[in-house]
Coordinates of C-alpha atoms in Angstrom, one line a residue:
M3 CA 16.1 -15.5 -2.1
P4 CA 14.3 -18.4 -2.7
L5 CA 11.7 -18.1 -6.1
A6 CA 8.5 -18.8 -3.8
L7 CA 9.6 -14.9 -3.5
W8 CA 9.7 -14.0 -6.9
A9 CA 6.1 -15.6 -7.6
L10 CA 5.0 -13.4 -4.4
T11 CA 7.0 -10.4 -6.3
L12 CA 5.5 -11.3 -9.8
S13 CA 1.2 -10.8 -7.9
A14 CA 2.6 -7.6 -6.4
F15 CA 3.2 -6.7 -9.6
A16 CA -0.2 -7.1 -10.6
I17 CA -2.4 -5.8 -8.1
G18 CA 0.4 -3.4 -7.2
T19 CA -0.3 -1.8 -10.8
T20 CA -4.6 -2.1 -10.8
E21 CA -4.0 -0.1 -6.8
F22 CA -2.5 2.8 -7.9
V23 CA -3.1 3.5 -11.7
I24 CA -6.2 5.3 -10.1
V25 CA -4.2 8.1 -9.8
G26 CA -2.9 8.8 -12.6
L27 CA -6.5 8.2 -14.4
L28 CA -8.4 9.8 -12.1
P29 CA -9.0 13.1 -14.9
V30 CA -9.5 10.8 -17.7
I31 CA -11.9 8.6 -15.3
A32 CA -13.7 11.5 -13.9
A33 CA -14.3 13.0 -17.3
D34 CA -15.6 10.0 -18.9
L35 CA -18.1 9.3 -16.7
A36 CA -19.2 13.8 -15.7
V37 CA -18.3 13.3 -12.7
S38 CA -16.4 15.3 -10.0
L39 CA -12.3 15.1 -9.5
P40 CA -13.4 14.7 -5.6
S41 CA -16.2 11.2 -6.4
A42 CA -13.3 9.9 -8.6
G43 CA -11.0 9.8 -6.5
L44 CA -13.2 8.0 -4.5
L45 CA -12.1 5.4 -6.2
V46 CA -9.1 5.3 -4.3
S47 CA -11.4 5.4 -0.6
L48 CA -13.4 2.2 -2.2
Y49 CA -10.6 -0.1 -3.2
A50 CA -9.5 0.7 -0.1
L51 CA -12.1 0.1 2.0
G52 CA -12.5 -3.7 -0.4
V53 CA -8.9 -3.9 1.3
A54 CA -9.3 -3.2 4.7
I55 CA -12.6 -5.4 4.7
G56 CA -10.8 -8.4 2.2
A57 CA -7.6 -8.7 4.8
P58 CA -8.2 -9.4 8.3
V59 CA -11.7 -11.0 7.7
L60 CA -11.1 -13.1 4.7
T61 CA -7.7 -14.3 5.6
A62 CA -9.3 -15.8 9.4
L63 CA -12.0 -17.6 7.4
S64 CA -9.7 -19.0 5.0
S65 CA -7.3 -19.7 7.5
K66 CA -7.8 -23.4 7.4
M67 CA -6.7 -23.1 3.4
P68 CA -3.8 -24.7 1.8
R69 CA -2.3 -21.4 1.2
K70 CA -1.3 -22.1 -2.1
A71 CA -4.4 -23.3 -3.4
L72 CA -5.4 -20.1 -1.6
L73 CA -2.7 -17.4 -3.5
I74 CA -3.9 -19.3 -7.1
G75 CA -7.9 -18.5 -5.5
L76 CA -7.2 -15.0 -4.8
M77 CA -5.7 -14.5 -7.7
A78 CA -8.5 -15.7 -10.1
L79 CA -10.4 -13.5 -7.9
F80 CA -8.6 -10.6 -8.9
T81 CA -8.2 -11.0 -12.6
L82 CA -12.2 -11.7 -12.1
G83 CA -12.4 -7.2 -10.0
N84 CA -10.4 -5.9 -13.0
L85 CA -12.4 -7.8 -15.9
L86 CA -15.5 -6.3 -14.8
G87 CA -13.8 -3.0 -13.8
A88 CA -13.2 -2.8 -18.2
M89 CA -16.8 -3.7 -18.9
A90 CA -18.2 -1.4 -15.7
P91 CA -20.9 0.8 -17.7
D92 CA -21.1 3.0 -15.1
Y93 CA -19.3 5.0 -12.3
Y94 CA -21.5 2.4 -9.4
S95 CA -20.2 -0.6 -11.7
L96 CA -16.7 0.6 -11.5
M97 CA -16.8 0.9 -7.6
L98 CA -18.1 -2.1 -6.6
A99 CA -15.2 -4.0 -8.6
R100 CA -12.2 -2.0 -7.2
V101 CA -14.5 -2.8 -3.7
L102 CA -14.4 -6.7 -4.8
T103 CA -10.5 -6.8 -6.2
G104 CA -9.6 -5.2 -3.1
M105 CA -10.9 -8.4 -1.4
A106 CA -8.0 -10.0 -2.7
H107 CA -5.1 -7.9 -2.4
G108 CA -5.9 -7.4 1.5
V109 CA -5.9 -11.6 2.0
F110 CA -3.1 -12.0 -0.3
F111 CA -0.4 -8.7 1.6
S112 CA -1.6 -10.2 4.6
I113 CA -0.3 -13.8 3.9
G114 CA 2.6 -13.1 1.7
S115 CA 4.1 -11.0 4.4
T116 CA 4.1 -13.7 7.0
I117 CA 5.5 -16.4 4.1
A118 CA 8.2 -14.3 3.0
T119 CA 9.7 -14.4 6.1
S120 CA 8.9 -17.9 6.6
L121 CA 11.3 -18.6 4.5
V122 CA 14.2 -16.8 4.9
P123 CA 16.5 -16.1 8.6
K124 CA 15.4 -14.4 10.8
E125 CA 18.1 -11.6 9.7
K126 CA 16.9 -11.4 6.5
A127 CA 12.5 -10.9 7.4
A128 CA 12.4 -7.3 7.1
S129 CA 14.2 -7.3 3.3
A130 CA 12.1 -10.3 1.9
I131 CA 9.5 -8.4 2.9
A132 CA 10.9 -5.8 1.0
L133 CA 10.8 -8.0 -2.3
M134 CA 7.8 -9.1 -2.2
F135 CA 7.1 -5.6 -1.9
T136 CA 9.2 -4.2 -4.7
G137 CA 6.1 -6.2 -6.4
L138 CA 4.6 -2.7 -5.5
T139 CA 7.0 -0.8 -6.7
V140 CA 8.1 -1.9 -9.6
A141 CA 4.0 -1.3 -11.0
L142 CA 4.6 1.6 -9.7
V143 CA 7.9 2.1 -12.2
T144 CA 6.7 0.2 -14.6
G145 CA 2.2 0.1 -14.3
V146 CA 1.9 3.1 -13.0
P147 CA 3.2 5.3 -16.1
L148 CA 2.4 3.2 -19.3
G149 CA -1.3 2.7 -17.3
T150 CA -1.0 6.0 -17.1
F151 CA -0.7 7.0 -21.2
V152 CA -2.1 3.4 -22.3
G153 CA -5.7 5.3 -20.6
Q154 CA -4.9 8.5 -21.8
Y155 CA -4.7 7.7 -25.9
L156 CA -7.2 4.4 -25.2
G157 CA -9.7 4.7 -22.7
W158 CA -9.3 3.9 -18.9
Q159 CA -11.4 0.4 -20.0
A160 CA -8.1 -0.7 -21.5
V161 CA -5.8 -0.5 -18.6
F162 CA -8.0 -2.8 -16.8
Y163 CA -8.1 -4.9 -19.2
A164 CA -4.5 -5.3 -19.8
V165 CA -4.3 -5.3 -15.3
A166 CA -6.4 -8.5 -16.1
V167 CA -3.9 -9.9 -18.4
L168 CA -1.2 -9.6 -15.5
G169 CA -3.0 -11.0 -13.1
F170 CA -4.0 -14.2 -15.2
I171 CA -0.3 -14.4 -15.8
A172 CA 0.8 -14.1 -12.1
M173 CA -2.0 -16.7 -11.1
I174 CA 0.6 -19.5 -13.2
G175 CA 2.7 -17.6 -12.1
S176 CA 1.9 -19.0 -8.5
A177 CA 0.8 -21.7 -9.2
I178 CA 4.5 -23.2 -11.4
L179 CA 6.7 -21.0 -8.7
V180 CA 5.3 -21.7 -4.8
P181 CA 5.9 -24.9 -3.5
N182 CA 3.4 -27.5 -2.1
N183 CA 5.0 -27.2 1.4
L184 CA 4.4 -24.0 2.3
A185 CA 3.6 -23.0 5.9
Q186 CA 1.0 -23.5 7.4
Q187 CA -0.3 -21.5 10.7
K188 CA -2.0 -24.1 13.9
S189 CA -6.0 -21.9 12.9
A190 CA -6.1 -19.5 15.3
T191 CA -9.8 -20.2 17.4
F192 CA -12.0 -17.2 17.2
S193 CA -11.2 -15.9 20.8
E194 CA -7.5 -15.8 19.6
Q195 CA -8.0 -13.6 16.5
L196 CA -10.1 -11.2 18.6
Q197 CA -7.5 -11.3 20.9
V198 CA -5.1 -9.2 18.3
L199 CA -8.2 -6.4 17.7
T200 CA -7.9 -6.1 22.1
E201 CA -4.4 -5.9 22.4
P202 CA -3.0 -1.9 22.5
R203 CA 0.5 -2.4 21.5
L204 CA -1.0 -4.5 18.4
L205 CA -3.5 -1.4 17.7
M206 CA -0.6 1.5 18.5
V207 CA 0.7 -0.2 15.4
Y208 CA -2.4 0.0 13.3
A209 CA -2.8 3.2 14.0
T210 CA 1.0 4.8 13.2
T211 CA 0.5 2.2 10.1
A212 CA -3.0 3.9 9.2
L213 CA -1.6 7.3 9.6
G214 CA 2.0 7.9 7.9
Y215 CA 0.1 5.9 5.2
G216 CA -2.6 8.1 5.1
G217 CA -0.6 11.1 5.3
S218 CA 1.0 10.7 2.0
F219 CA -1.8 10.5 0.5
I220 CA -4.3 13.1 1.6
A221 CA -1.6 14.5 -1.3
F222 CA -0.2 11.6 -3.4
T223 CA -4.2 10.9 -5.0
Y224 CA -3.8 14.0 -6.3
L225 CA -0.6 14.4 -7.4
A226 CA -1.9 13.7 -11.3
A227 CA -4.4 17.3 -10.5
I228 CA -1.8 19.0 -8.7
L229 CA 1.5 18.4 -11.5
Q230 CA -1.8 19.7 -14.1
E231 CA -2.9 22.4 -12.7
V232 CA 0.1 23.6 -10.3
S233 CA 3.1 22.8 -11.6
G234 CA 1.7 23.0 -15.0
F235 CA 2.7 20.1 -17.0
G236 CA 0.4 18.8 -19.8
T237 CA -1.2 15.7 -19.8
D238 CA 1.7 14.3 -22.4
H239 CA 4.8 14.1 -19.0
I240 CA 2.4 13.6 -15.7
A241 CA 3.2 9.7 -17.0
L242 CA 7.5 10.7 -17.8
L243 CA 6.7 11.9 -13.8
M244 CA 4.7 9.4 -12.3
L245 CA 7.5 6.7 -14.0
L246 CA 10.5 9.1 -12.4
Y247 CA 8.3 8.8 -8.8
G248 CA 8.6 4.4 -9.3
V249 CA 11.2 4.5 -9.6
S250 CA 12.5 6.7 -6.5
V251 CA 10.0 4.1 -4.6
A252 CA 12.0 1.6 -5.3
A253 CA 15.6 2.6 -4.7
G254 CA 13.9 4.0 -1.5
N255 CA 11.7 0.5 -0.7
I256 CA 14.8 -1.5 -1.1
W257 CA 16.5 0.5 1.5
G258 CA 13.7 1.3 3.6
G259 CA 14.1 -2.8 4.0
Q260 CA 17.9 -2.9 4.2
L261 CA 18.2 -0.1 6.7
A262 CA 14.9 -2.1 9.0
D263 CA 17.3 -4.8 9.2
K264 CA 20.8 -3.0 10.4
K265 CA 19.1 -0.7 13.0
G266 CA 15.4 -2.3 13.9
P267 CA 12.2 -0.8 12.9
I268 CA 11.3 1.6 15.1
A269 CA 15.3 2.7 14.4
A270 CA 14.4 3.3 10.9
L271 CA 10.7 4.0 10.8
K272 CA 11.2 7.1 12.8
V273 CA 14.3 8.0 9.6
I274 CA 12.3 7.3 6.9
F275 CA 8.2 9.0 8.8
L276 CA 10.7 12.5 9.2
G277 CA 11.6 12.4 5.6
L278 CA 8.1 12.5 4.5
A279 CA 6.6 15.0 6.7
G280 CA 9.4 17.3 5.2
V281 CA 9.1 16.1 1.4
L282 CA 5.3 16.8 2.3
L283 CA 6.0 20.3 4.1
L284 CA 8.8 21.0 0.3
L285 CA 6.4 20.0 -2.1
S286 CA 3.8 22.8 -1.0
L287 CA 6.7 25.4 -1.7
T288 CA 7.8 23.8 -4.9
A289 CA 4.7 22.7 -6.7
S290 CA 4.4 25.8 -8.9
Q291 CA 7.9 25.3 -10.0
P292 CA 8.2 22.6 -12.4
I293 CA 11.5 22.0 -12.1
L294 CA 11.5 22.3 -8.0
A295 CA 8.1 20.1 -8.3
A296 CA 9.7 16.5 -9.9
F297 CA 12.5 17.0 -8.4
T298 CA 9.9 16.6 -4.9
V299 CA 8.9 14.0 -6.5
L300 CA 12.0 12.3 -6.8
L301 CA 12.5 13.3 -2.9
W302 CA 8.8 12.2 -2.2
G303 CA 9.4 8.5 -4.3
A304 CA 12.4 7.3 -1.3
V305 CA 10.7 7.8 1.5
A306 CA 7.6 7.1 0.7
F307 CA 6.4 3.2 0.5
G308 CA 10.9 2.5 2.7
N309 CA 7.9 2.6 5.8
V310 CA 5.8 -0.9 4.6
P311 CA 8.7 -3.2 5.2
G312 CA 9.4 -1.5 9.0
L313 CA 5.9 -1.6 9.5
Q314 CA 4.8 -4.7 8.5
L315 CA 8.3 -6.7 10.2
Y316 CA 7.0 -5.0 13.1
V317 CA 3.9 -6.1 13.3
V318 CA 5.2 -9.5 12.2
R319 CA 7.0 -9.6 15.6
Q320 CA 4.9 -7.2 17.9
A321 CA 2.2 -10.4 17.3
E322 CA 4.9 -13.2 18.2
I323 CA 4.7 -11.5 21.5
Y324 CA 1.0 -11.1 22.4
A325 CA -0.5 -12.6 20.3
P326 CA 1.1 -15.8 18.8
K327 CA -1.8 -17.4 18.2
A328 CA -3.4 -15.1 15.1
V329 CA -0.2 -13.5 13.2
D330 CA -1.3 -14.0 10.3
V331 CA -5.2 -12.1 11.3
A332 CA -3.0 -9.5 12.9
S333 CA -0.4 -9.6 9.4
G334 CA -3.8 -9.1 7.7
L335 CA -4.9 -6.4 9.6
N336 CA -1.6 -4.5 9.8
I337 CA -2.3 -4.9 5.4
A338 CA -5.8 -3.2 7.1
A339 CA -5.0 -0.3 8.0
F340 CA -3.1 0.2 5.4
N341 CA -5.7 0.8 3.8
L342 CA -7.9 2.3 5.9
G343 CA -5.1 4.9 5.7
I344 CA -5.3 5.3 1.6
A345 CA -9.3 5.8 2.5
F346 CA -9.0 8.3 4.9
G347 CA -6.6 10.0 3.4
A348 CA -8.1 10.0 -0.5
W349 CA -11.6 10.7 1.1
A350 CA -9.3 13.6 3.4
G351 CA -7.6 14.8 0.3
G352 CA -11.0 14.9 -1.4
L353 CA -12.5 17.1 1.3
V354 CA -9.0 20.0 1.5
V355 CA -9.4 19.5 -2.5
S356 CA -13.1 20.9 -2.9
Q357 CA -13.4 23.5 0.8
F358 CA -10.1 24.8 0.7
G359 CA -7.3 24.0 -2.6
L360 CA -4.9 21.4 -3.9
M361 CA -2.2 23.2 -2.9
Y362 CA -3.2 22.4 1.5
T363 CA -3.2 18.5 0.3
P364 CA 1.5 18.9 0.4
W365 CA 1.5 20.5 4.2
I366 CA -1.7 18.6 6.4
G367 CA -0.7 15.0 5.3
A368 CA 2.5 16.3 6.6
L369 CA 0.4 17.0 9.7
I370 CA -1.2 13.7 9.6
V371 CA 2.9 12.3 9.1
L372 CA 4.4 13.5 12.1
L373 CA 1.3 12.5 14.0
A374 CA 2.9 8.5 12.9
Y375 CA 6.5 9.8 13.9
G376 CA 5.0 10.7 17.4
L377 CA 3.6 7.2 18.0
T378 CA 6.6 5.2 16.7
H379 CA 8.6 7.0 19.3
I380 CA 5.9 5.5 21.4
S381 CA 6.3 2.4 20.4
G382 CA 10.0 3.2 21.0
K383 CA 10.0 3.5 24.4
L384 CA 7.6 1.7 25.4
D385 CA 9.8 -1.3 23.8
Q386 CA 12.2 -0.7 25.8
K387 CA 10.9 -1.0 29.0
L388 CA 10.0 -4.2 28.4
S389 CA 12.9 -4.9 27.5
A390 CA 14.1 -4.3 31.0
Q391 CA 11.7 -5.5 32.9
T392 CA 12.1 -9.7 31.4
A393 CA 15.7 -8.6 31.4

């Protein structure tokens, strides 16, 4: 894999840490800022909304910028957002900082996916995307558990300062490793970009992405709370369990990319969505037993992010057919769909927790994931029909 992919992975690590470390810090932030747990959960939703806005809108507005300059600028914005979060004097200031940081996140992953696929042969496209997204999974393995530990003992502000340093290092890494002659697509007109939002097949992929990711986040947003309040783990064990989850995610992400390369994205997504729904249902039964709960968290990680390479590869391939002049924008909208799913999942999870309780989140999330499986099945049938018509 080219060195440029490793530069993208380094940036993804910094971004993944700031996105997901908040899950382990929710109880700490809620207590420190004197807000409820569901209110603290909105920090996940609003970050995701920042990504959802930034991915399509800023990707379109920055389409004429050189790719390397844009990457460096995005990491500078990301670093600034985390510094503002560390210095936020209250809950609303922290919310604003999260939205700003999320906007940088959205553009990074939308252009990063198309850059990753352009750097390797077509048969390695999903693996290239998986490698870039490995930065997210490594963040879950190391950044999130370490950040959770630091936040519990030094305060959540220290975590944001540390992530700002990571962002600066990633910015320097992009300046050194990313080549200057990155391929850049011809800028699409506004009408060509708008075509992405009017193409039913692309909209179906976005819905699949939002539901598949959102269903998992209904429960994942409150994972730390479930492990503390239901499973009975102490705060000292939460970081270790997040590490366990992250190790499993890292393996599952690579496996998901390889499966998508070997079987195709539709077949891979069917397997992963069924596995994810099954694990969420299992968690609703095992959460009260600490050992079984820890084992279920390990299984959850193996399928939680394995759908990312397949979904991102599938939307790029669909855009090449239905919106060939706006592939970057189409990719950006799928990143938006991921994060709309996260925003929905965190919001819906907070609603479920406040109205019914923590342990309603896993099985409700499983039902949402099954809807994503249904859409994947329909997409596959439509692909087969198109192939038969063009044969």
